[in-house]
mmCIF file of N, CA and C in Angstrom:
data_model
loop_
_atom_site.group_PDB
_atom_site.id
_atom_site.type_symbol
_atom_site.label_atom_id
_atom_site.label_comp_id
_atom_site.label_asym_id
_atom_site.label_seq_id
_atom_site.Cartn_x
_atom_site.Cartn_y
_atom_site.Cartn_z
ATOM 1 N N ASP A 1 -5.574 12.643 -10.872
ATOM 2 C CA ASP A 1 -4.252 12.930 -9.748
ATOM 3 C C ASP A 1 -4.951 13.299 -8.708
ATOM 4 N N ILE A 2 -5.278 12.845 -7.567
ATOM 5 C CA ILE A 2 -5.608 13.385 -6.513
ATOM 6 C C ILE A 2 -4.909 13.960 -5.222
ATOM 7 N N VAL A 3 -3.534 13.676 -5.667
ATOM 8 C CA VAL A 3 -2.405 14.322 -4.555
ATOM 9 C C VAL A 3 -2.491 15.617 -4.612
ATOM 10 N N SER A 4 -2.657 16.012 -5.257
ATOM 11 C CA SER A 4 -2.575 17.778 -5.031
ATOM 12 C C SER A 4 -3.846 18.052 -4.513
ATOM 13 N N ASP A 5 -4.293 17.840 -4.343
ATOM 14 C CA ASP A 5 -6.075 17.951 -3.787
ATOM 15 C C ASP A 5 -5.864 17.782 -2.214
ATOM 16 N N LEU A 6 -5.195 16.584 -2.008
ATOM 17 C CA LEU A 6 -4.534 16.253 -0.571
ATOM 18 C C LEU A 6 -3.966 17.144 0.093
ATOM 19 N N LYS A 7 -2.550 17.502 -0.700
ATOM 20 C CA LYS A 7 -1.722 18.468 0.205
ATOM 21 C C LYS A 7 -2.434 19.751 0.924
ATOM 22 N N GLY A 8 -2.232 19.877 2.101
ATOM 23 C CA GLY A 8 -2.567 20.480 2.825
ATOM 24 C C GLY A 8 -4.143 20.819 3.668
ATOM 25 N N ASN A 9 -4.555 19.456 3.192
ATOM 26 C CA ASN A 9 -6.153 19.183 3.374
ATOM 27 C C ASN A 9 -6.157 17.589 4.646
ATOM 28 N N ILE A 10 -4.927 17.161 4.365
ATOM 29 C CA ILE A 10 -5.110 15.947 5.070
ATOM 30 C C ILE A 10 -3.503 16.200 6.025
ATOM 31 N N ASP A 11 -3.338 15.189 6.773
ATOM 32 C CA ASP A 11 -1.791 15.638 7.517
ATOM 33 C C ASP A 11 -1.095 14.364 6.915
ATOM 34 N N SER A 12 -1.838 12.899 6.813
ATOM 35 C CA SER A 12 -0.858 11.867 6.765
ATOM 36 C C SER A 12 -1.607 10.871 5.646
ATOM 37 N N VAL A 13 -1.093 10.202 4.825
ATOM 38 C CA VAL A 13 -1.931 8.887 4.103
ATOM 39 C C VAL A 13 -1.289 7.581 4.383
ATOM 40 N N TYR A 14 -1.721 6.601 4.666
ATOM 41 C CA TYR A 14 -1.808 5.242 5.008
ATOM 42 C C TYR A 14 -2.398 4.474 4.032
ATOM 43 N N VAL A 15 -1.445 3.801 3.471
ATOM 44 C CA VAL A 15 -1.857 2.812 2.053
ATOM 45 C C VAL A 15 -1.637 1.204 2.823
ATOM 46 N N SER A 16 -2.829 0.799 2.439
ATOM 47 C CA SER A 16 -2.664 -0.905 3.015
ATOM 48 C C SER A 16 -2.328 -1.432 1.649
ATOM 49 N N LEU A 17 -1.112 -1.552 1.527
ATOM 50 C CA LEU A 17 -0.307 -2.374 0.183
ATOM 51 C C LEU A 17 -0.361 -3.830 0.511
ATOM 52 N N ASN A 18 0.080 -4.074 1.844
ATOM 53 C CA ASN A 18 0.071 -5.544 1.916
ATOM 54 C C ASN A 18 1.062 -6.713 1.504
ATOM 55 N N THR A 19 1.763 -6.287 0.672
ATOM 56 C CA THR A 19 2.667 -6.997 -0.472
ATOM 57 C C THR A 19 3.693 -6.518 -1.321
ATOM 58 N N ALA A 20 4.543 -6.727 -1.651
ATOM 59 C CA ALA A 20 5.431 -6.228 -2.680
ATOM 60 C C ALA A 20 5.356 -7.120 -3.796
ATOM 61 N N ASP A 21 4.281 -7.630 -4.193
ATOM 62 C CA ASP A 21 4.513 -8.607 -5.133
ATOM 63 C C ASP A 21 3.238 -8.436 -5.891
ATOM 64 N N PRO A 22 3.032 -7.803 -7.213
ATOM 65 C CA PRO A 22 1.365 -7.712 -7.583
ATOM 66 C C PRO A 22 0.691 -8.904 -8.155
ATOM 67 N N GLY A 23 1.187 -9.976 -8.091
ATOM 68 C CA GLY A 23 0.326 -10.904 -8.531
ATOM 69 C C GLY A 23 -0.192 -11.702 -6.863
ATOM 70 N N GLN A 24 0.517 -11.377 -5.647
ATOM 71 C CA GLN A 24 0.246 -11.757 -4.334
ATOM 72 C C GLN A 24 -1.027 -11.041 -4.706
ATOM 73 N N TRP A 25 -0.809 -9.482 -4.631
ATOM 74 C CA TRP A 25 -1.591 -8.242 -4.475
ATOM 75 C C TRP A 25 -2.860 -8.553 -5.071
ATOM 76 N N GLN A 26 -3.059 -9.036 -6.254
ATOM 77 C CA GLN A 26 -4.135 -9.324 -6.787
ATOM 78 C C GLN A 26 -5.138 -10.838 -5.813
ATOM 79 N N ASP A 27 -4.171 -11.860 -5.952
ATOM 80 C CA ASP A 27 -4.692 -12.679 -5.329
ATOM 81 C C ASP A 27 -5.543 -12.443 -3.772
ATOM 82 N N MET A 28 -4.828 -11.796 -2.905
ATOM 83 C CA MET A 28 -5.088 -11.003 -1.592
ATOM 84 C C MET A 28 -6.805 -10.238 -1.796
ATOM 85 N N MET A 29 -6.300 -8.978 -2.929
ATOM 86 C CA MET A 29 -7.521 -8.411 -2.806
ATOM 87 C C MET A 29 -8.715 -8.328 -3.720
ATOM 88 N N SER A 30 -8.106 -9.276 -4.496
ATOM 89 C CA SER A 30 -9.533 -9.346 -5.559
ATOM 90 C C SER A 30 -9.869 -7.919 -5.997
ATOM 91 N N PRO A 31 -9.175 -7.356 -6.847
ATOM 92 C CA PRO A 31 -9.873 -6.317 -7.383
ATOM 93 C C PRO A 31 -11.160 -6.331 -8.577
ATOM 94 N N LEU A 32 -11.638 -5.810 -8.742
ATOM 95 C CA LEU A 32 -12.591 -5.859 -9.465
ATOM 96 C C LEU A 32 -11.804 -5.667 -11.041
ATOM 97 N N PRO A 33 -12.277 -6.787 -11.638
ATOM 98 C CA PRO A 33 -11.761 -6.809 -13.207
ATOM 99 C C PRO A 33 -11.308 -5.909 -14.010
ATOM 100 N N ARG A 34 -11.824 -4.493 -13.797
ATOM 101 C CA ARG A 34 -11.227 -3.253 -14.281
ATOM 102 C C ARG A 34 -10.072 -3.010 -14.043
ATOM 103 N N PHE A 35 -9.863 -3.283 -12.416
ATOM 104 C CA PHE A 35 -8.951 -2.767 -11.950
ATOM 105 C C PHE A 35 -7.611 -3.922 -12.043
ATOM 106 N N ARG A 36 -8.074 -5.152 -12.306
ATOM 107 C CA ARG A 36 -6.996 -6.084 -12.331
ATOM 108 C C ARG A 36 -5.464 -5.473 -12.720
ATOM 109 N N LYS A 37 -5.659 -5.047 -13.873
ATOM 110 C CA LYS A 37 -4.360 -5.204 -14.391
ATOM 111 C C LYS A 37 -3.759 -4.090 -14.278
ATOM 112 N N GLN A 38 -3.835 -2.741 -13.799
ATOM 113 C CA GLN A 38 -2.977 -1.484 -13.312
ATOM 114 C C GLN A 38 -3.474 -1.424 -11.860
ATOM 115 N N GLY A 39 -4.078 -2.020 -11.394
ATOM 116 C CA GLY A 39 -4.311 -1.627 -9.979
ATOM 117 C C GLY A 39 -3.090 -1.683 -8.978
ATOM 118 N N TYR A 40 -2.169 -2.430 -8.939
ATOM 119 C CA TYR A 40 -1.443 -2.723 -8.387
ATOM 120 C C TYR A 40 0.061 -1.875 -8.704
ATOM 121 N N ALA A 41 -0.083 -1.353 -10.162
ATOM 122 C CA ALA A 41 1.180 -0.027 -10.238
ATOM 123 C C ALA A 41 0.533 1.272 -9.749
ATOM 124 N N SER A 42 -0.749 0.880 -10.097
ATOM 125 C CA SER A 42 -1.470 2.822 -9.505
ATOM 126 C C SER A 42 -1.451 3.005 -8.283
ATOM 127 N N ILE A 43 -1.664 1.859 -7.090
ATOM 128 C CA ILE A 43 -1.252 1.890 -6.018
ATOM 129 C C ILE A 43 0.269 2.513 -5.889
ATOM 130 N N VAL A 44 0.958 2.001 -6.232
ATOM 131 C CA VAL A 44 2.548 2.221 -5.937
ATOM 132 C C VAL A 44 2.748 3.827 -6.540
ATOM 133 N N SER A 45 2.173 4.352 -7.383
ATOM 134 C CA SER A 45 2.013 5.766 -8.177
ATOM 135 C C SER A 45 1.717 6.407 -6.945
ATOM 136 N N PHE A 46 0.371 6.166 -6.456
ATOM 137 C CA PHE A 46 0.086 7.107 -5.568
ATOM 138 C C PHE A 46 0.762 7.350 -4.488
ATOM 139 N N ILE A 47 1.306 5.978 -4.168
ATOM 140 C CA ILE A 47 2.292 6.094 -2.701
ATOM 141 C C ILE A 47 3.669 7.089 -3.380
ATOM 142 N N ARG A 48 4.161 6.737 -3.844
ATOM 143 C CA ARG A 48 5.370 7.680 -4.539
ATOM 144 C C ARG A 48 5.148 9.324 -4.955
ATOM 145 N N ALA A 49 3.353 9.614 -5.443
ATOM 146 C CA ALA A 49 3.255 10.620 -5.702
ATOM 147 C C ALA A 49 3.069 11.603 -4.329
ATOM 148 N N CYS A 50 2.436 11.211 -3.338
ATOM 149 C CA CYS A 50 2.189 11.139 -2.127
ATOM 150 C C CYS A 50 3.420 11.966 -1.367
ATOM 151 N N ALA A 51 4.672 10.855 -1.184
ATOM 152 C CA ALA A 51 5.796 10.825 -0.589
ATOM 153 C C ALA A 51 6.580 12.185 -1.357
ATOM 154 N N LYS A 52 6.357 11.980 -2.715
ATOM 155 C CA LYS A 52 7.073 13.098 -3.201
ATOM 156 C C LYS A 52 6.698 14.520 -2.897
ATOM 157 N N ARG A 53 5.323 14.878 -2.607
ATOM 158 C CA ARG A 53 4.882 15.586 -2.897
ATOM 159 C C ARG A 53 4.790 16.205 -0.946
ATOM 160 N N ARG A 54 5.757 15.290 -0.194
ATOM 161 C CA ARG A 54 5.966 15.544 1.257
ATOM 162 C C ARG A 54 4.669 15.450 2.288
ATOM 163 N N LEU A 55 3.737 14.707 1.764
ATOM 164 C CA LEU A 55 2.507 14.065 2.541
ATOM 165 C C LEU A 55 3.389 13.035 3.524
ATOM 166 N N GLU A 56 3.328 12.972 4.786
ATOM 167 C CA GLU A 56 3.508 11.957 5.406
ATOM 168 C C GLU A 56 2.539 10.509 5.340
ATOM 169 N N THR A 57 3.709 9.780 4.376
ATOM 170 C CA THR A 57 2.831 8.911 3.901
ATOM 171 C C THR A 57 3.688 7.475 4.607
ATOM 172 N N VAL A 58 2.429 6.137 4.651
ATOM 173 C CA VAL A 58 2.957 5.002 5.468
ATOM 174 C C VAL A 58 2.364 4.086 4.569
ATOM 175 N N VAL A 59 3.069 3.171 4.286
ATOM 176 C CA VAL A 59 2.729 1.958 4.005
ATOM 177 C C VAL A 59 2.420 0.619 5.013
ATOM 178 N N THR A 60 1.199 0.143 4.697
ATOM 179 C CA THR A 60 1.120 -0.891 5.605
ATOM 180 C C THR A 60 1.114 -2.034 5.035
ATOM 181 N N ALA A 61 1.263 -3.367 6.036
ATOM 182 C CA ALA A 61 1.151 -4.743 5.576
ATOM 183 C C ALA A 61 0.894 -5.565 6.847
ATOM 184 N N VAL A 62 -0.098 -6.405 6.433
ATOM 185 C CA VAL A 62 -0.604 -7.231 7.724
ATOM 186 C C VAL A 62 0.458 -8.581 7.285
ATOM 187 N N ALA A 63 0.827 -8.871 8.762
ATOM 188 C CA ALA A 63 1.950 -10.026 9.300
ATOM 189 C C ALA A 63 1.071 -11.265 8.824
ATOM 190 N N MET A 64 0.853 -11.622 7.370
ATOM 191 C CA MET A 64 0.329 -12.516 7.280
ATOM 192 C C MET A 64 1.099 -13.703 6.561
ATOM 193 N N PRO A 65 0.925 -15.209 6.593
ATOM 194 C CA PRO A 65 1.915 -16.215 6.256
ATOM 195 C C PRO A 65 2.018 -15.918 4.375
ATOM 196 N N GLY A 66 3.375 -16.251 4.360
ATOM 197 C CA GLY A 66 3.752 -16.075 2.765
ATOM 198 C C GLY A 66 3.756 -14.869 2.157
ATOM 199 N N VAL A 67 3.778 -13.588 3.228
ATOM 200 C CA VAL A 67 4.115 -12.504 2.672
ATOM 201 C C VAL A 67 5.449 -12.138 3.222
ATOM 202 N N ASP A 68 6.315 -11.431 2.048
ATOM 203 C CA ASP A 68 7.600 -11.048 2.365
ATOM 204 C C ASP A 68 7.778 -9.744 2.693
ATOM 205 N N LEU A 69 7.336 -9.440 4.459
ATOM 206 C CA LEU A 69 7.370 -7.970 4.936
ATOM 207 C C LEU A 69 8.852 -7.829 4.812
ATOM 208 N N LYS A 70 9.965 -8.490 4.569
ATOM 209 C CA LYS A 70 11.582 -7.291 4.593
ATOM 210 C C LYS A 70 10.826 -7.199 3.044
ATOM 211 N N ALA A 71 10.615 -7.534 1.648
ATOM 212 C CA ALA A 71 10.181 -6.607 0.698
ATOM 213 C C ALA A 71 9.434 -5.418 0.952
ATOM 214 N N CYS A 72 8.578 -5.699 1.700
ATOM 215 C CA CYS A 72 7.293 -4.707 1.500
ATOM 216 C C CYS A 72 7.923 -3.580 2.039
ATOM 217 N N ARG A 73 8.634 -4.002 3.338
ATOM 218 C CA ARG A 73 9.172 -2.681 4.312
ATOM 219 C C ARG A 73 10.326 -1.843 3.190
ATOM 220 N N SER A 74 11.113 -2.558 2.275
ATOM 221 C CA SER A 74 11.967 -2.399 1.513
ATOM 222 C C SER A 74 11.745 -1.737 0.283
ATOM 223 N N MET A 75 10.494 -1.863 -0.051
ATOM 224 C CA MET A 75 9.713 -1.039 -1.015
ATOM 225 C C MET A 75 9.211 0.249 -0.623
ATOM 226 N N ALA A 76 8.424 0.245 0.858
ATOM 227 C CA ALA A 76 8.154 1.549 1.374
ATOM 228 C C ALA A 76 9.298 2.564 1.215
ATOM 229 N N ARG A 77 10.309 2.082 1.666
ATOM 230 C CA ARG A 77 11.240 2.979 1.793
ATOM 231 C C ARG A 77 11.933 3.579 0.457
ATOM 232 N N HIS A 78 12.116 2.642 -0.786
ATOM 233 C CA HIS A 78 12.417 3.058 -2.003
ATOM 234 C C HIS A 78 11.427 4.024 -2.690
ATOM 235 N N LEU A 79 9.979 3.792 -1.993
ATOM 236 C CA LEU A 79 9.029 5.047 -2.530
ATOM 237 C C LEU A 79 9.037 5.975 -1.840
ATOM 238 N N GLY A 80 9.919 6.328 -0.867
ATOM 239 C CA GLY A 80 9.913 7.712 -0.042
ATOM 240 C C GLY A 80 9.039 7.484 0.974
ATOM 241 N N ALA A 81 8.432 6.306 1.600
ATOM 242 C CA ALA A 81 7.529 6.349 2.557
ATOM 243 C C ALA A 81 7.670 5.231 3.874
ATOM 244 N N GLY A 82 7.019 5.632 4.829
ATOM 245 C CA GLY A 82 7.443 4.763 6.101
ATOM 246 C C GLY A 82 6.701 3.456 5.838
ATOM 247 N N PHE A 83 6.848 2.697 6.785
ATOM 248 C CA PHE A 83 6.112 1.404 6.971
ATOM 249 C C PHE A 83 6.129 0.975 8.101
ATOM 250 N N LYS A 84 4.342 0.230 8.440
ATOM 251 C CA LYS A 84 3.648 0.289 9.444
ATOM 252 C C LYS A 84 3.245 -1.294 9.129
ATOM 253 N N LEU A 85 3.857 -2.208 10.223
ATOM 254 C CA LEU A 85 3.337 -3.699 10.411
ATOM 255 C C LEU A 85 1.948 -3.909 10.969
ATOM 256 N N ARG A 86 1.043 -4.486 10.551
ATOM 257 C CA ARG A 86 -0.199 -4.768 11.293
ATOM 258 C C ARG A 86 -0.284 -6.097 11.582
ATOM 259 N N PRO A 87 -0.783 -6.607 12.718
ATOM 260 C CA PRO A 87 -0.806 -8.201 12.858
ATOM 261 C C PRO A 87 -1.898 -8.658 12.253
ATOM 262 N N PHE A 88 -1.273 -9.880 12.102
ATOM 263 C CA PHE A 88 -2.468 -10.792 11.659
ATOM 264 C C PHE A 88 -3.460 -11.317 12.636
ATOM 265 N N LEU A 89 -4.970 -11.263 12.339
ATOM 266 C CA LEU A 89 -5.974 -11.308 13.203
ATOM 267 C C LEU A 89 -6.951 -12.275 12.424
ATOM 268 N N ARG A 90 -6.115 -13.536 13.074
ATOM 269 C CA ARG A 90 -6.981 -14.909 12.063
ATOM 270 C C ARG A 90 -8.033 -15.094 12.957
ATOM 271 N N ASP A 91 -8.745 -15.094 13.907
ATOM 272 C CA ASP A 91 -9.822 -15.647 14.276
ATOM 273 C C ASP A 91 -10.568 -14.233 14.963
ATOM 274 N N VAL A 92 -10.498 -13.300 14.296
ATOM 275 C CA VAL A 92 -11.389 -11.945 14.769
ATOM 276 C C VAL A 92 -12.734 -12.497 14.250
ATOM 277 N N GLN A 93 -13.837 -12.051 15.012
ATOM 278 C CA GLN A 93 -15.155 -12.073 14.869
ATOM 279 C C GLN A 93 -15.942 -11.138 15.146
#
């Protein structure tokens, strides 16, 4: 738990969750095998802990096709965090 170390040392935490669906998260993020099983749940716990400790906490998501952005926004609010939508930059080089 690093949240107690963050409090008082940073102003805000932005977490790129990108989806409210754990399976979709695995497909999008391709976590290393050791993080595959608990990675999504750990990120959600981190967001909740940051918000609980009153750090400015913002969940972000990219407006990608197939992502339920309404569910992602709702999840952020449920966790006590804000929400920021980022544009999908298809052809960035």
